XYZ file of C-alpha atoms in Angstrom:
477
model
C 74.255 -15.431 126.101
C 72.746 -12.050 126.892
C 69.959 -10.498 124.645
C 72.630 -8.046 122.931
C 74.665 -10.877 122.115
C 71.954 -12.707 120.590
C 71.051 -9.681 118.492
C 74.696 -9.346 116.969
C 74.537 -12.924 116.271
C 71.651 -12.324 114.149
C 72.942 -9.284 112.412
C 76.337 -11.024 111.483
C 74.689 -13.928 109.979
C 73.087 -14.640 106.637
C 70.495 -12.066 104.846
C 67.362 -13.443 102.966
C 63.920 -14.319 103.482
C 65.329 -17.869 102.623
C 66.327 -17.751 106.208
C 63.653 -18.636 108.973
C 63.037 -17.555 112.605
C 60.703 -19.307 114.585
C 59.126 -18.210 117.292
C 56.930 -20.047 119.697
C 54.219 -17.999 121.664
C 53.427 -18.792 125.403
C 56.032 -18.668 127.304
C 58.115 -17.388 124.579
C 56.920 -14.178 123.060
C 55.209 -13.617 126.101
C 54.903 -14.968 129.739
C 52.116 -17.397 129.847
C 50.260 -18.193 133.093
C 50.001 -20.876 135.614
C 47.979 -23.433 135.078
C 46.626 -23.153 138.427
C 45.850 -19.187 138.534
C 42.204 -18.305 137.923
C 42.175 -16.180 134.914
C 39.713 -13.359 134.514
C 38.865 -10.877 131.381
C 35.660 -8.974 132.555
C 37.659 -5.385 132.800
C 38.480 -5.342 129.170
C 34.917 -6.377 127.863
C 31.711 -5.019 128.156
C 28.982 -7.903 126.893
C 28.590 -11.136 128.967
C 29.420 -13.319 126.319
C 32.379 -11.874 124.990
C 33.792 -11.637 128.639
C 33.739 -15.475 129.236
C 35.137 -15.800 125.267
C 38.357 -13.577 126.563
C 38.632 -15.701 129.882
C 38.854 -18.538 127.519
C 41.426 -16.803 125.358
C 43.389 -16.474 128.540
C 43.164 -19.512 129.331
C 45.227 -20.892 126.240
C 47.434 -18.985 127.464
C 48.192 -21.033 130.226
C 51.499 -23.294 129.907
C 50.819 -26.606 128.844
C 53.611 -29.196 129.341
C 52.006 -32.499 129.247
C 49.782 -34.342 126.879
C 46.737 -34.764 129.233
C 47.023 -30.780 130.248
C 46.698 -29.701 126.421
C 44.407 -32.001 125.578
C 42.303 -30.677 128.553
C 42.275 -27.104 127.164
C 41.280 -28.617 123.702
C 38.649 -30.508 125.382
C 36.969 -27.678 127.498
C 38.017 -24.305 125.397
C 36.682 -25.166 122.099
C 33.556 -26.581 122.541
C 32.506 -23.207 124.332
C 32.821 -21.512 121.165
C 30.673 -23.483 119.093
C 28.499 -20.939 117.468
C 30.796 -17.872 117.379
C 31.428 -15.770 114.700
C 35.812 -16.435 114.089
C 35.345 -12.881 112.784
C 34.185 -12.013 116.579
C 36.689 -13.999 118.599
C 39.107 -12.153 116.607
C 37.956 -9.425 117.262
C 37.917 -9.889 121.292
C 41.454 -11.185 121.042
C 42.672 -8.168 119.823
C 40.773 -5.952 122.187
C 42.234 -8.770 125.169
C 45.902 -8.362 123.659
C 46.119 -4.746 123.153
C 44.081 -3.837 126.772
C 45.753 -6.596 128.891
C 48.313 -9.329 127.118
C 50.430 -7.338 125.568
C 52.173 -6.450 129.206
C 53.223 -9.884 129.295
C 55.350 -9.414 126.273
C 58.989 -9.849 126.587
C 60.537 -6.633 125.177
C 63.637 -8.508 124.685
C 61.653 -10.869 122.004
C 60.674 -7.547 120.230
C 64.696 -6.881 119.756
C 65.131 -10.478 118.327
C 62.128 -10.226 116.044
C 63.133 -6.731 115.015
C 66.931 -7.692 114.075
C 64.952 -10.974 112.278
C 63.194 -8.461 109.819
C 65.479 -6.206 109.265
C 67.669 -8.795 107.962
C 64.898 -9.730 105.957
C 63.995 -13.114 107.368
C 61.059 -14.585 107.140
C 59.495 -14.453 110.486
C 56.692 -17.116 112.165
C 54.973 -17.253 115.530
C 54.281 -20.734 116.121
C 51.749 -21.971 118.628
C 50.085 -24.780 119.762
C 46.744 -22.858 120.345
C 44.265 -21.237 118.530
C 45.555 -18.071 115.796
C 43.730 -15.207 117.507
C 46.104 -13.671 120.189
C 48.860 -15.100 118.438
C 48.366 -12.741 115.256
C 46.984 -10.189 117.686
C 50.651 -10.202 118.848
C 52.133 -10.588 115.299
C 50.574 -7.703 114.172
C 51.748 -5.605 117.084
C 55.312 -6.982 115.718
C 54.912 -6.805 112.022
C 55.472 -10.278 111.920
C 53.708 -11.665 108.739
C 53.637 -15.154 109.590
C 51.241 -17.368 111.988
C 51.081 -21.052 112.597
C 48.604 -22.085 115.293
C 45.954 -25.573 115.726
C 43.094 -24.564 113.537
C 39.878 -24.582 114.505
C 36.697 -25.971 112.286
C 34.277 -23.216 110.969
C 31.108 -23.044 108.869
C 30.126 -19.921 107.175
C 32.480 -18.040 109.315
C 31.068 -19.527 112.020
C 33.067 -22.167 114.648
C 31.840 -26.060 115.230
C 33.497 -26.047 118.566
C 36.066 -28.509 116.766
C 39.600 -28.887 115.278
C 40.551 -28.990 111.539
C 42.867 -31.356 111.348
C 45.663 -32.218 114.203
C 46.655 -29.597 116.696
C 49.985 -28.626 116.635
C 51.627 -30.372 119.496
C 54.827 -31.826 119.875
C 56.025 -33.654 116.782
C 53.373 -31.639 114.680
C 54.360 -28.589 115.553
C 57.596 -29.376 114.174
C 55.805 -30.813 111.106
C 54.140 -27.820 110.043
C 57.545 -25.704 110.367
C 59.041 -28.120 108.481
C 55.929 -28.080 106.061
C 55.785 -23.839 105.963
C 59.954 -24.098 105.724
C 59.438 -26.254 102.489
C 55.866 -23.690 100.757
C 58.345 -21.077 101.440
C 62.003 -22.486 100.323
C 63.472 -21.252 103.571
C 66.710 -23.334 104.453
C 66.358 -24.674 107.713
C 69.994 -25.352 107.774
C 70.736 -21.109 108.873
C 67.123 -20.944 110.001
C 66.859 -19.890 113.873
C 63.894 -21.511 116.166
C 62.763 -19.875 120.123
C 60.886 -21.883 122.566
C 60.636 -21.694 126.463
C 59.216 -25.741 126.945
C 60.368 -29.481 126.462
C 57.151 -29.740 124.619
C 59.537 -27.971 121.616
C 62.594 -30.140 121.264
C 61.123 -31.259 118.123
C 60.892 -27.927 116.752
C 64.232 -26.809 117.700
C 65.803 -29.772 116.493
C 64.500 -28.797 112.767
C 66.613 -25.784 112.762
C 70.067 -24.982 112.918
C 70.382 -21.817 115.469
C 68.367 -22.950 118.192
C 67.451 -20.670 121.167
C 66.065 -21.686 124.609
C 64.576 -18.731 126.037
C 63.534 -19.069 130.085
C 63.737 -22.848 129.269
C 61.768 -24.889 131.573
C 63.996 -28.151 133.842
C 64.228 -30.416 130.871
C 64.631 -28.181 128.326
C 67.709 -26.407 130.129
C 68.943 -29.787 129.775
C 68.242 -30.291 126.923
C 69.898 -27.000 125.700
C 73.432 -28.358 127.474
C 73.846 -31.346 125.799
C 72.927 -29.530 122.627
C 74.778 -26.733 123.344
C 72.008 -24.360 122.064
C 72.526 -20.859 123.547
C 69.772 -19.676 126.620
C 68.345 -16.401 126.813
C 66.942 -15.357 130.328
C 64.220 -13.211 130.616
C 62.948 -11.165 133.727
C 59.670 -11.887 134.123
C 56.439 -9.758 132.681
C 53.526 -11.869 134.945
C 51.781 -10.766 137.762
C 52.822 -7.567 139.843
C 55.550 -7.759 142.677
C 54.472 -6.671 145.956
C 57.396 -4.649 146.145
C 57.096 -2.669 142.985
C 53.653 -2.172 143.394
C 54.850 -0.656 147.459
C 57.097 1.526 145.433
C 55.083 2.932 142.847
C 52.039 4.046 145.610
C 55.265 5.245 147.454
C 56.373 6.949 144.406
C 53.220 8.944 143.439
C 52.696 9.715 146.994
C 56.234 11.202 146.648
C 55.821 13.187 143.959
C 52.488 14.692 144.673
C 53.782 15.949 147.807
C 57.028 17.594 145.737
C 54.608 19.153 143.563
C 53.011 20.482 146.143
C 56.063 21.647 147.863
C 57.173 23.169 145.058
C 53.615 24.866 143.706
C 53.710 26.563 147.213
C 57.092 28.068 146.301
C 55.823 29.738 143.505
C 52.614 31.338 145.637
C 54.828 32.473 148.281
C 56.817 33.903 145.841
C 54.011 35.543 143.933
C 55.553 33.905 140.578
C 53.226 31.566 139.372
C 56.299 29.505 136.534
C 58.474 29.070 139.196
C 56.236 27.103 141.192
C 55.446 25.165 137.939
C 59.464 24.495 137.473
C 60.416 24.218 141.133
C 57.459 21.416 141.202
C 58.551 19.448 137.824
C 62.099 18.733 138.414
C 61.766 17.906 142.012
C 58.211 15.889 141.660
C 59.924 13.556 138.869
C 63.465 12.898 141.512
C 60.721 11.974 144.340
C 58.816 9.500 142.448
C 61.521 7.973 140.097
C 64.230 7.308 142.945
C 61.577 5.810 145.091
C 60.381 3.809 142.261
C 64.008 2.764 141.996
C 64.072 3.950 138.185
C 67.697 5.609 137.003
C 67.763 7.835 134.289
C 70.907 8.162 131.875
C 71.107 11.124 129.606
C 73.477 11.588 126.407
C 73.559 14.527 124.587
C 73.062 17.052 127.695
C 74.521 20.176 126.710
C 71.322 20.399 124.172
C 68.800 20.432 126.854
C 69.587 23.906 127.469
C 71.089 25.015 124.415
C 68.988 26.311 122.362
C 65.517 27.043 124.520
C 62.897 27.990 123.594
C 62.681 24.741 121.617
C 59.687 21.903 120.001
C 60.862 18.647 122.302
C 59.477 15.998 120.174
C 59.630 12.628 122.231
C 58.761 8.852 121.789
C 55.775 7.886 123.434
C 55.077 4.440 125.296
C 53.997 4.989 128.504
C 52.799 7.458 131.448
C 56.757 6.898 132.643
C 57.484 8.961 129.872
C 56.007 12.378 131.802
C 58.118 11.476 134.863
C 61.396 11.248 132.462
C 61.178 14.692 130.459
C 60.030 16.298 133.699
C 63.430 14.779 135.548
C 65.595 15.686 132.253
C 64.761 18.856 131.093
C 63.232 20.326 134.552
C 61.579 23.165 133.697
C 60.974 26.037 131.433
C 58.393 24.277 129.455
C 54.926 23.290 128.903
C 53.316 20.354 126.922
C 50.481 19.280 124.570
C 48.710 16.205 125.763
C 45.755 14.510 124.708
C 42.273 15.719 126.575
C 42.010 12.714 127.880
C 44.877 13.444 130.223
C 42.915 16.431 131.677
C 40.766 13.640 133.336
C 43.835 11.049 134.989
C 43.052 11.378 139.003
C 46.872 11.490 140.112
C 48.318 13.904 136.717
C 45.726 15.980 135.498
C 45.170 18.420 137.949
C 49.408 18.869 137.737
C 48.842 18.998 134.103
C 46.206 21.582 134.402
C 48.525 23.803 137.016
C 51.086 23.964 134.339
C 49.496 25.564 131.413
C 49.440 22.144 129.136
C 46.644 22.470 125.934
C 44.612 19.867 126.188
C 43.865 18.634 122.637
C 40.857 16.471 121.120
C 42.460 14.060 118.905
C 39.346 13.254 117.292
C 38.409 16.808 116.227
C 40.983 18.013 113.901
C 39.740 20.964 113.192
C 39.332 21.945 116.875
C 42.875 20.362 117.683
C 44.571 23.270 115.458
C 42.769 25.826 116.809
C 44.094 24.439 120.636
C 47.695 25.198 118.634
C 47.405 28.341 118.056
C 47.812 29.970 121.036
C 50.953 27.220 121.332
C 52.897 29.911 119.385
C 52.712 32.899 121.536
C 54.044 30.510 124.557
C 57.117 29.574 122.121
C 57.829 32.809 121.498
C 57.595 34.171 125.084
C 60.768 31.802 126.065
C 58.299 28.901 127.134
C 59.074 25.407 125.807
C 56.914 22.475 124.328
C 57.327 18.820 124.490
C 54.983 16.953 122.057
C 54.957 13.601 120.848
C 54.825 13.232 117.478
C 53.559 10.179 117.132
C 50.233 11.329 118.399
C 49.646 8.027 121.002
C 51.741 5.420 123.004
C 52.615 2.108 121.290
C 52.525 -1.469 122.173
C 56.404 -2.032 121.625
C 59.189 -0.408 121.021
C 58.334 -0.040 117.544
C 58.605 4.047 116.398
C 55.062 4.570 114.733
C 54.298 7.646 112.397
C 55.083 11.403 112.738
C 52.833 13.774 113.011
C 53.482 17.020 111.125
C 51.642 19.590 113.770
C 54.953 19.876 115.949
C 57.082 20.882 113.323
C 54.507 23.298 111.562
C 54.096 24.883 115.155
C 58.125 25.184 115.201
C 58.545 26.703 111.985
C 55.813 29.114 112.458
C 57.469 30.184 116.065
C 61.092 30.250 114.614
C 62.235 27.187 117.044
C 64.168 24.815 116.513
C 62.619 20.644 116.769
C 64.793 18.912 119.684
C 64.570 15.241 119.507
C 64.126 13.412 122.906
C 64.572 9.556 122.589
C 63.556 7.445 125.194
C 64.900 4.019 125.193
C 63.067 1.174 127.524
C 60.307 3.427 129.431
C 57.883 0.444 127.612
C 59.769 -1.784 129.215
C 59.090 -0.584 132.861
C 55.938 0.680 132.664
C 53.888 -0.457 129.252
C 51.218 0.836 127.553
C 48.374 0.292 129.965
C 50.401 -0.836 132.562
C 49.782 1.186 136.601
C 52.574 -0.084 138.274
C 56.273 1.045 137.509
C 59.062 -1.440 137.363
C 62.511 -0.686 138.489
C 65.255 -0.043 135.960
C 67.265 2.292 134.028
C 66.016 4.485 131.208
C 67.879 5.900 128.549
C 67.166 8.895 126.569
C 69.736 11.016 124.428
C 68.817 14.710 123.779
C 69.629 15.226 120.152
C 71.010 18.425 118.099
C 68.601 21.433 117.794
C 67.378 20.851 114.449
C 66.277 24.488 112.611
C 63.053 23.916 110.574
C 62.601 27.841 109.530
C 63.402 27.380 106.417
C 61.494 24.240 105.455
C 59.384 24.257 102.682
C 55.975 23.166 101.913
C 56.734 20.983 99.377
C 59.755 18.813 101.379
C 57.798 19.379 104.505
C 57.135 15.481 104.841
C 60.296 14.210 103.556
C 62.091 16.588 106.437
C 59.708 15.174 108.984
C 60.003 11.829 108.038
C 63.876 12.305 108.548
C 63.858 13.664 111.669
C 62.059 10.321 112.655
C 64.824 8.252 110.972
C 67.344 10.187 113.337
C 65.365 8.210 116.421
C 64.947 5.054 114.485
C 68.441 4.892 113.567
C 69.182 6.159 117.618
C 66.687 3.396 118.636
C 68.634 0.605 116.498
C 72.352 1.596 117.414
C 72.039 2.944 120.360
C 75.408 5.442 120.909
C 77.770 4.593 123.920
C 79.295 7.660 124.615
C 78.701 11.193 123.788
């Protein structure tokens, strides 16, 4: 069974929060490590303390498959955190997931979760560890539900102990079966994920099991059950090969910028540098990187110019794509913070982007204005309305300034939608991973006549256009 298949399965089956899906978490939701690699937090933490409390938190990360290995993390995690505020291990977690973990996550779990809710299941990460990076990861998800071993606390403050049994084995099965009967969810169309042997037990309670990269036993397991197998590409540490490809890549593309800046001097026009540099920069670095981009909905990238190009963000990939697909004849607003980036700020700076200060509203709009003299002389922007990149696929809030600056130029808002750029490069994530990107270039959309007072229901329909792209994604033109 492939991951699309497994979605449709989902979507063609019962509708309820009666019906369950649970997921385990290392391993499952995300890639867990070795038990033999060193683990290390110190880059995403500043105090002492905290960094050894995030090691730690890696740590139970690490895949556990027999009893004496998982009750060796219980026996030299917990104790260390005798003392702690839970308030402030929860707080590290999420700094640890959202900085660092959160590039192990299998996008492909994000799908199943996603088509889970949207059904309206009711939807559990389930995990043999402690509840920190686990609802870290939930919330990142929207998933409202966390089972994990508990851990004894005073005052807000930990013991260093368990409360009660961790959930292992045979009691991680008992406390789905125990949240399954709190919740009256029918176990009998309820749908359990899990990677490891460990979680026959839980399987076994529901109906629609799913081994996902299923360990030696498990796969064997899955056979004789005939319970479908999802495989997975894996989300750990860096190939030496990508990460050849990506230096490769950058070193490509600066050199095509450069190439194509010295165009535009010889040439004494300073935009056709820009344009002869933007196109050809993004073909250097994304066929090294071995990265294909397929484009639907091409006759709008030119149609109707100048134009507002409103794009989903999730990663620095996402520069590389608009520059390949719309090559030139536009400009972009970025956070200030890009001004700064060693290998695209100084290209950013070349090419006439406003730098904006997110935090500083007021000073952010007066950035803009200028933004609608470039419109008007026949110069482009792309802008991302969603103000910041995002953890998973998941299409976060619109911002209203692109739109405003479109109406006020007399443009027309293009959607760009970029499907899987998360996936090969994430969030924080420096190396690119090779793959295919998808992005359809949607209708000119003419917001002249928009009025104040449906100003937010318009923009918040122009998002549902990409979340309803995002969902069913089209297959031809």
């Amino acid at each position: 069974m492939n991951i699309r298949e497994a979605v449709d399965r989902i979507r063609q089956g019962p509708s309820g929060e009666s019906v369950g899906a649970f997921f385990d978490f290392t391993g499952t939701v995300l890639q867990g490590y070795s038990p033999l690699r060193p683990v290390r937090a110190k880059r995403v933490t500043q105090h002492g303390q905290n960094a050894a409390i995030a090691s730690d938190l890696m740590k139970t990360l690490r895949t556990s498959k027999t009893e004496e290995s998982f009750q060796h993390m219980v026996r030299t995690i917990y104790p260390n955190w005798a003392g702690q505020a839970d308030e402030d291990v929860d707080t590290i977690a999420r700094q640890l997931f959202e900085r660092t973990i959160a590039g192990r996550v299998y996008p492909e779990v994000w799908h199943l979760v996603h088509a889970h809710l949207s059904k309206g299941h009711t939807v559990a990460i389930v995990t043999s560890g402690p509840r920190y990076l686990a609802e870290a990861a939930a919330r990142a998800f929207g998933v409202p539900h966390v089972l994990a071993t508990a851990l004894a606390a005073k005052e807000g403050v930990l013991t260093g102990e368990l409360e009660g049994a961790p959930l292992w084995r045979r009691e991680k099965a008992a406390a789905v079966r125990r949240f399954a009967s709190s919740h009256a969810l029918d176990l009998e169309s309820s749908y359990g994920y899990s990677h490891g042997s460990e979680d026959v037990d839980v399987l076994s309670a529901v109906a629609n099991a799913v081994a996902i990269n299923p360990d030696t036993v498990l796969t064997r397991v899955a056979d004789q059950q005939h319970w479908p197998v999802l495989r997975f590409a894996p989300r750990g540490a860096v190939n030496p090969v990508q990460a050849v490809r990506t230096v490769a890549g950058y070193g490509g593309f600066l050199g095509a910028v450069g190439a194509g800046l010295s165009r535009g001097v010889l040439k004494r026009d300073h935009r056709l540098g820009v344009d002869a540099a933007i196109g050809s920069s993004a073909d250097v670095a994304l066929r090294i990187a071995g990265i294909d981009v397929h484009v639907r909905g091409k006759r709008n990238i030119w149609s109707d110019r100048p134009a507002v190009f409103i794009f989903n963000h999730q990663s620095q990939l996402d520069t590389l794509i608009l520059a390949k697909v719309l090559r030139g004849g536009f400009t972009a607003i970025v956070k200030k913070e890009m001004a700064a980036h060693r290998v695209f700020g100084p290209i950013l700076r070349t090419a006439d982007v406003v730098f904006i200060d997110r935090a500083d509203s007021a000073r952010a709009r007066e950035a803009l204005r200028p933004v609608e003299e470039t419109l008007r002389s026949g110069l482009s922007i792309v802008i991302a309305p969603e103000g910041t990149r995002s953890l998973t696929p998941k299409l976060g809030p619109f911002k209203k300034g692109a739109f405003h600056i479109a109406r006020q130029a007399g443009v027309p808002v293009i959607p760009f939608i970029i499907r899987n750029a998360g996936e090969l490069m994430w969030k924080h994530g420096k190396v690119l991973r090779d793959g295919v990107v998808d992005v359809v270039v949607g209708d000119p959309i003419d917001v002249s006549a928009w009025s104040d007072q449906d100003f937010d229901a318009n923009v918040e329909s122009v998002r549902s256009i990409f979340v309803r792209t995002l969902e069913e994604w089209p297959q031809t033109e």
